[in-house]
Amino acid sequence: MLRQSTMRLTGLSVQLKLLVRAKAFSTSSTRYANRAVVYTETGNPADVLRVQSYDPLPSPPSDSVNIRFYFSPINPSDINLVQGVYPAKPAQLQLSAEQQAFVGGNEGVAEVVDVGNAVQGLRKGDRVVVGKPQFGTWSSSRVVPAQDLIKLPSSGLSDVNAATIIVNPPTAYNMLHSFVELQEGDWVLQNGANSAVGQAVIQIAARKGIKTINFVRNRPDLDNLISALAELGATHVFTYDALGDKSLVKHVKQWTSDRPIRLMLNCVGGRDTTAMTRLLGENAHLVSYGAMSKQPLSLPTSQFIFKNLTAHGYWQNRWYNEHTRQEREELMRTITDLQLKEPEHEVLDLSNESSDEAATQRLRDIFVKMEQGFGKKVLLRL
Ligand SMILES: NC(=O)c1ccc[n+]([C@@H]2O[C@H](COP(=O)([O-])OP(=O)(O)OC[C@H]3O[C@@H](n4cnc5c(N)ncnc54)[C@H](OP(=O)(O)O)[C@@H]3O)[C@@H](O)[C@H]2O)c1
């Protein structure tokens, strides 16, 4: 599990100030000028997060653009960052001349609304994402250096897919391509298979003729989940309960015609993950990218000695930090071309709430629901 730490924004007023809000658009619905989901100390998101209006943006400096986010997802790592258990620095936002706060959000889709006079290759109305981790996307409008933006095609990619393109699909794509050279007919094993990453893994693998054995938690509507994952291209779907069945290894060998499973993707950790490694063949690679169970992962030494298992961690943030803007854009193009299904989602539109307090209450309510297992990606609109 990641180290628990407490972060506190010092020297800042934590008092909520009601700022005068200007109406941004004169459409039938009211959208207030600028709002963000902010916090001044780490803790339980339902307690520490609040929605706050902030000052209108100035015109952008010559090398920057002003953007307006329209959908910004809430991902598990965003929650971990607010809790103070994720090893990254949260972004800070200047709310007014005298007030600053941390602002959440690592991805989101935005529209360019104003362009600095030296910027090339970006125009008003372009659809963009921020190509740098931890930008603080839970905000309505922001000034961004043009070099940090990735322009997305204006068509061929839904706004929901555009809003969720930076974190989960590239993680799935890179894990499937970076550790084992998979060929058509090869097999991949994964847990947390119904997560956004897991669903992207299923789809990307299926497009290449790679078969997947997928594990999920049991639930009352399991049959629906199994059908939905099968529709995405999953070859087999099990609950972790199946790991208690001694004949599972034999069945897997039959399905795979003894072709060794050489890649396992781990989103969960804990004892079930340990048990899954029994299904791996020789020279396999276990890639851990999440720790949803919050349990440590222990692996039998025999797997390393007799089966030559290799264990890795994967972090998409590291990939972004180590790759150029051109490489990031290339990855976005690759993901766009894959035409992945939109993740199941719900939009939490706080842009029309009459007060920051009312918006904060709705936001906190959704975090309470998410703690209980909401089952859908929440996309914020501020
Ligand atoms: N390393 C990286 O670069 C990277 C990139 C992207 C995501 N991630 C990580 O990948 C994980 C999934 O992210 P996501 O956005 O795809 O998540 P998501 O769509 O919100 O799905 C969460 C998944 O975790 C499962 N889960 C939750 N609590 C669990 C528990 N106690 N035991 C077992 N399974 C549990 C859920 O299963 P139920 O449906 O049964 O609740 C669901 O499958 C997160 O840990 C995230 O931080 C890492």
mmCIF file of N, CA and C and ligand atoms in Angstrom, residues 74-78 80 86 167-168 171 175 191-199 216-219 225 240 267-269 288-294 314-317 373 375-377, ligand 1:
data_model
loop_
_atom_site.group_PDB
_atom_site.id
_atom_site.type_symbol
_atom_site.label_atom_id
_atom_site.label_comp_id
_atom_site.label_asym_id
_atom_site.label_seq_id
_atom_site.Cartn_x
_atom_site.Cartn_y
_atom_site.Cartn_z
ATOM 1 N N ILE A 74 -13.525 11.607 -12.540
ATOM 2 C CA ILE A 74 -12.982 11.300 -11.210
ATOM 3 C C ILE A 74 -12.458 9.869 -11.283
ATOM 4 N N ASN A 75 -11.145 9.700 -11.167
ATOM 5 C CA ASN A 75 -10.516 8.382 -11.217
ATOM 6 C C ASN A 75 -10.050 7.976 -9.815
ATOM 7 N N PRO A 76 -9.829 6.650 -9.599
ATOM 8 C CA PRO A 76 -9.363 6.224 -8.272
ATOM 9 C C PRO A 76 -8.089 6.949 -7.819
ATOM 10 N N SER A 77 -7.163 7.213 -8.749
ATOM 11 C CA SER A 77 -5.917 7.873 -8.324
ATOM 12 C C SER A 77 -6.180 9.318 -7.882
ATOM 13 N N ASP A 78 -7.213 9.968 -8.450
ATOM 14 C CA ASP A 78 -7.558 11.326 -8.005
ATOM 15 C C ASP A 78 -7.998 11.283 -6.544
ATOM 16 N N ASN A 80 -7.155 8.951 -4.352
ATOM 17 C CA ASN A 80 -5.974 8.659 -3.527
ATOM 18 C C ASN A 80 -5.129 9.906 -3.292
ATOM 19 N N TYR A 86 -1.186 9.070 -2.495
ATOM 20 C CA TYR A 86 -0.731 8.866 -3.873
ATOM 21 C C TYR A 86 0.545 9.688 -4.063
ATOM 22 N N VAL A 167 -5.692 8.642 -19.245
ATOM 23 C CA VAL A 167 -5.234 7.769 -18.146
ATOM 24 C C VAL A 167 -5.423 6.281 -18.462
ATOM 25 N N ASN A 168 -6.659 5.853 -18.638
ATOM 26 C CA ASN A 168 -6.903 4.405 -18.640
ATOM 27 C C ASN A 168 -6.589 3.693 -19.968
ATOM 28 N N THR A 171 -2.864 3.289 -20.498
ATOM 29 C CA THR A 171 -2.303 2.327 -19.537
ATOM 30 C C THR A 171 -2.521 0.913 -20.068
ATOM 31 N N MET A 175 0.566 -1.484 -21.370
ATOM 32 C CA MET A 175 0.851 -2.733 -20.645
ATOM 33 C C MET A 175 0.777 -3.931 -21.591
ATOM 34 N N ASN A 191 -7.135 -9.216 -13.474
ATOM 35 C CA ASN A 191 -8.180 -9.029 -12.461
ATOM 36 C C ASN A 191 -8.747 -7.606 -12.596
ATOM 37 N N GLY A 192 -9.752 -7.280 -11.781
ATOM 38 C CA GLY A 192 -10.390 -5.962 -11.920
ATOM 39 C C GLY A 192 -10.832 -5.754 -13.361
ATOM 40 N N ALA A 193 -11.306 -6.822 -13.994
ATOM 41 C CA ALA A 193 -11.521 -6.786 -15.451
ATOM 42 C C ALA A 193 -12.646 -5.846 -15.859
ATOM 43 N N ASN A 194 -13.518 -5.490 -14.920
ATOM 44 C CA ASN A 194 -14.592 -4.551 -15.257
ATOM 45 C C ASN A 194 -14.200 -3.105 -14.995
ATOM 46 N N SER A 195 -12.966 -2.861 -14.507
ATOM 47 C CA SER A 195 -12.511 -1.477 -14.331
ATOM 48 C C SER A 195 -12.376 -0.840 -15.707
ATOM 49 N N ALA A 196 -12.223 0.478 -15.721
ATOM 50 C CA ALA A 196 -12.059 1.158 -17.017
ATOM 51 C C ALA A 196 -10.806 0.640 -17.719
ATOM 52 N N VAL A 197 -9.720 0.437 -16.964
ATOM 53 C CA VAL A 197 -8.500 -0.102 -17.586
ATOM 54 C C VAL A 197 -8.779 -1.509 -18.100
ATOM 55 N N GLY A 198 -9.414 -2.350 -17.247
ATOM 56 C CA GLY A 198 -9.683 -3.742 -17.616
ATOM 57 C C GLY A 198 -10.517 -3.834 -18.881
ATOM 58 N N GLN A 199 -11.505 -2.958 -19.009
ATOM 59 C CA GLN A 199 -12.355 -2.999 -20.212
ATOM 60 C C GLN A 199 -11.577 -2.574 -21.456
ATOM 61 N N VAL A 216 -13.433 -10.901 -11.892
ATOM 62 C CA VAL A 216 -14.172 -9.774 -11.301
ATOM 63 C C VAL A 216 -14.715 -10.208 -9.942
ATOM 64 N N ARG A 217 -15.198 -9.241 -9.172
ATOM 65 C CA ARG A 217 -15.846 -9.603 -7.900
ATOM 66 C C ARG A 217 -17.265 -10.077 -8.172
ATOM 67 N N ASN A 218 -17.720 -10.983 -7.298
ATOM 68 C CA ASN A 218 -19.094 -11.468 -7.420
ATOM 69 C C ASN A 218 -20.083 -10.334 -7.131
ATOM 70 N N ARG A 219 -21.286 -10.425 -7.655
ATOM 71 C CA ARG A 219 -22.310 -9.381 -7.458
ATOM 72 C C ARG A 219 -23.658 -9.963 -7.848
ATOM 73 N N LEU A 225 -22.967 -8.513 -16.085
ATOM 74 C CA LEU A 225 -21.577 -8.061 -16.232
ATOM 75 C C LEU A 225 -20.814 -9.003 -17.172
ATOM 76 N N TYR A 240 -13.654 -14.236 -8.439
ATOM 77 C CA TYR A 240 -12.483 -14.729 -7.692
ATOM 78 C C TYR A 240 -12.817 -16.036 -6.974
ATOM 79 N N CYS A 267 -4.677 -5.250 -11.080
ATOM 80 C CA CYS A 267 -5.274 -3.971 -10.666
ATOM 81 C C CYS A 267 -5.643 -4.006 -9.186
ATOM 82 N N VAL A 268 -5.532 -5.193 -8.542
ATOM 83 C CA VAL A 268 -6.199 -5.401 -7.254
ATOM 84 C C VAL A 268 -5.251 -5.730 -6.095
ATOM 85 N N GLY A 269 -4.323 -6.661 -6.285
ATOM 86 C CA GLY A 269 -3.439 -7.121 -5.190
ATOM 87 C C GLY A 269 -4.163 -8.076 -4.252
ATOM 88 N N SER A 288 1.802 -5.066 -12.271
ATOM 89 C CA SER A 288 0.860 -4.475 -11.314
ATOM 90 C C SER A 288 0.711 -2.993 -11.618
ATOM 91 N N TYR A 289 -0.540 -2.543 -11.711
ATOM 92 C CA TYR A 289 -0.773 -1.112 -11.989
ATOM 93 C C TYR A 289 -1.771 -0.499 -11.014
ATOM 94 N N GLY A 290 -2.405 -1.297 -10.169
ATOM 95 C CA GLY A 290 -3.358 -0.767 -9.199
ATOM 96 C C GLY A 290 -3.334 -1.626 -7.952
ATOM 97 N N ALA A 291 -3.938 -1.099 -6.900
ATOM 98 C CA ALA A 291 -3.958 -1.835 -5.623
ATOM 99 C C ALA A 291 -5.333 -1.653 -4.983
ATOM 100 N N MET A 292 -6.387 -1.945 -5.788
ATOM 101 C CA MET A 292 -7.741 -1.615 -5.358
ATOM 102 C C MET A 292 -8.145 -2.298 -4.052
ATOM 103 N N SER A 293 -7.605 -3.489 -3.769
ATOM 104 C CA SER A 293 -8.013 -4.177 -2.527
ATOM 105 C C SER A 293 -7.320 -3.569 -1.307
ATOM 106 N N LYS A 294 -6.335 -2.727 -1.563
ATOM 107 C CA LYS A 294 -5.504 -2.122 -0.506
ATOM 108 C C LYS A 294 -4.750 -3.188 0.296
ATOM 109 N N TYR A 314 3.708 -0.791 -13.302
ATOM 110 C CA TYR A 314 3.550 0.115 -14.445
ATOM 111 C C TYR A 314 2.831 1.382 -13.980
ATOM 112 N N TRP A 315 3.353 2.534 -14.393
ATOM 113 C CA TRP A 315 2.727 3.813 -14.039
ATOM 114 C C TRP A 315 2.687 4.698 -15.278
ATOM 115 N N GLN A 316 1.496 5.010 -15.738
ATOM 116 C CA GLN A 316 1.341 5.819 -16.948
ATOM 117 C C GLN A 316 1.945 7.220 -16.767
ATOM 118 N N ASN A 317 1.883 7.749 -15.546
ATOM 119 C CA ASN A 317 2.501 9.062 -15.273
ATOM 120 C C ASN A 317 3.984 9.050 -15.644
ATOM 121 N N GLY A 373 -19.200 1.996 -3.856
ATOM 122 C CA GLY A 373 -19.108 1.251 -5.118
ATOM 123 C C GLY A 373 -20.171 1.718 -6.089
ATOM 124 N N GLY A 375 -19.873 2.122 -9.435
ATOM 125 C CA GLY A 375 -19.899 1.284 -10.636
ATOM 126 C C GLY A 375 -19.872 2.031 -11.954
ATOM 127 N N LYS A 376 -19.823 3.363 -11.921
ATOM 128 C CA LYS A 376 -19.756 4.137 -13.171
ATOM 129 C C LYS A 376 -18.694 5.209 -13.005
ATOM 130 N N LYS A 377 -18.092 5.605 -14.114
ATOM 131 C CA LYS A 377 -17.163 6.728 -14.082
ATOM 132 C C LYS A 377 -17.972 8.004 -13.898
HETATM 133 N N1 LIG B 1 -0.565 2.612 -12.835
HETATM 134 C C1 LIG B 1 -1.183 3.392 -13.693
HETATM 135 O O1 LIG B 1 -0.604 4.078 -14.527
HETATM 136 C C2 LIG B 1 -2.681 3.420 -13.643
HETATM 137 C C3 LIG B 1 -3.401 4.017 -14.679
HETATM 138 C C4 LIG B 1 -4.789 3.968 -14.636
HETATM 139 C C5 LIG B 1 -5.417 3.379 -13.542
HETATM 140 N N2 LIG B 1 -4.649 2.869 -12.543
HETATM 141 C C6 LIG B 1 -5.238 2.207 -11.385
HETATM 142 O O2 LIG B 1 -6.026 1.162 -11.877
HETATM 143 C C7 LIG B 1 -7.080 0.923 -10.971
HETATM 144 C C8 LIG B 1 -8.386 0.941 -11.755
HETATM 145 O O3 LIG B 1 -8.616 2.245 -12.254
HETATM 146 P P1 LIG B 1 -9.939 2.525 -13.114
HETATM 147 O O4 LIG B 1 -10.051 3.983 -13.374
HETATM 148 O O5 LIG B 1 -9.928 1.585 -14.243
HETATM 149 O O6 LIG B 1 -11.014 2.091 -12.029
HETATM 150 P P2 LIG B 1 -12.595 1.955 -12.062
HETATM 151 O O7 LIG B 1 -13.096 1.976 -13.461
HETATM 152 O O8 LIG B 1 -13.120 2.918 -11.073
HETATM 153 O O9 LIG B 1 -12.779 0.476 -11.487
HETATM 154 C C9 LIG B 1 -12.358 0.121 -10.210
HETATM 155 C C10 LIG B 1 -12.163 -1.376 -10.191
HETATM 156 O O10 LIG B 1 -11.621 -1.777 -8.943
HETATM 157 C C11 LIG B 1 -12.411 -2.859 -8.429
HETATM 158 N N3 LIG B 1 -12.359 -2.801 -6.968
HETATM 159 C C12 LIG B 1 -12.696 -1.792 -6.158
HETATM 160 N N4 LIG B 1 -12.477 -2.127 -4.875
HETATM 161 C C13 LIG B 1 -12.017 -3.395 -4.883
HETATM 162 C C14 LIG B 1 -11.626 -4.317 -3.880
HETATM 163 N N5 LIG B 1 -11.655 -3.991 -2.591
HETATM 164 N N6 LIG B 1 -11.224 -5.546 -4.249
HETATM 165 C C15 LIG B 1 -11.186 -5.905 -5.548
HETATM 166 N N7 LIG B 1 -11.542 -5.076 -6.557
HETATM 167 C C16 LIG B 1 -11.950 -3.842 -6.227
HETATM 168 C C17 LIG B 1 -13.801 -2.570 -8.954
HETATM 169 O O11 LIG B 1 -14.541 -3.742 -8.890
HETATM 170 P P3 LIG B 1 -16.101 -3.729 -8.465
HETATM 171 O O12 LIG B 1 -16.855 -3.399 -9.714
HETATM 172 O O13 LIG B 1 -16.289 -5.121 -7.991
HETATM 173 O O14 LIG B 1 -16.264 -2.693 -7.386
HETATM 174 C C18 LIG B 1 -13.466 -2.170 -10.384
HETATM 175 O O15 LIG B 1 -13.166 -3.295 -11.160
HETATM 176 C C19 LIG B 1 -6.978 1.985 -9.893
HETATM 177 O O16 LIG B 1 -6.233 1.461 -8.824
HETATM 178 C C20 LIG B 1 -6.179 3.065 -10.569
HETATM 179 O O17 LIG B 1 -5.490 3.881 -9.665
HETATM 180 C C21 LIG B 1 -3.311 2.867 -12.581
#
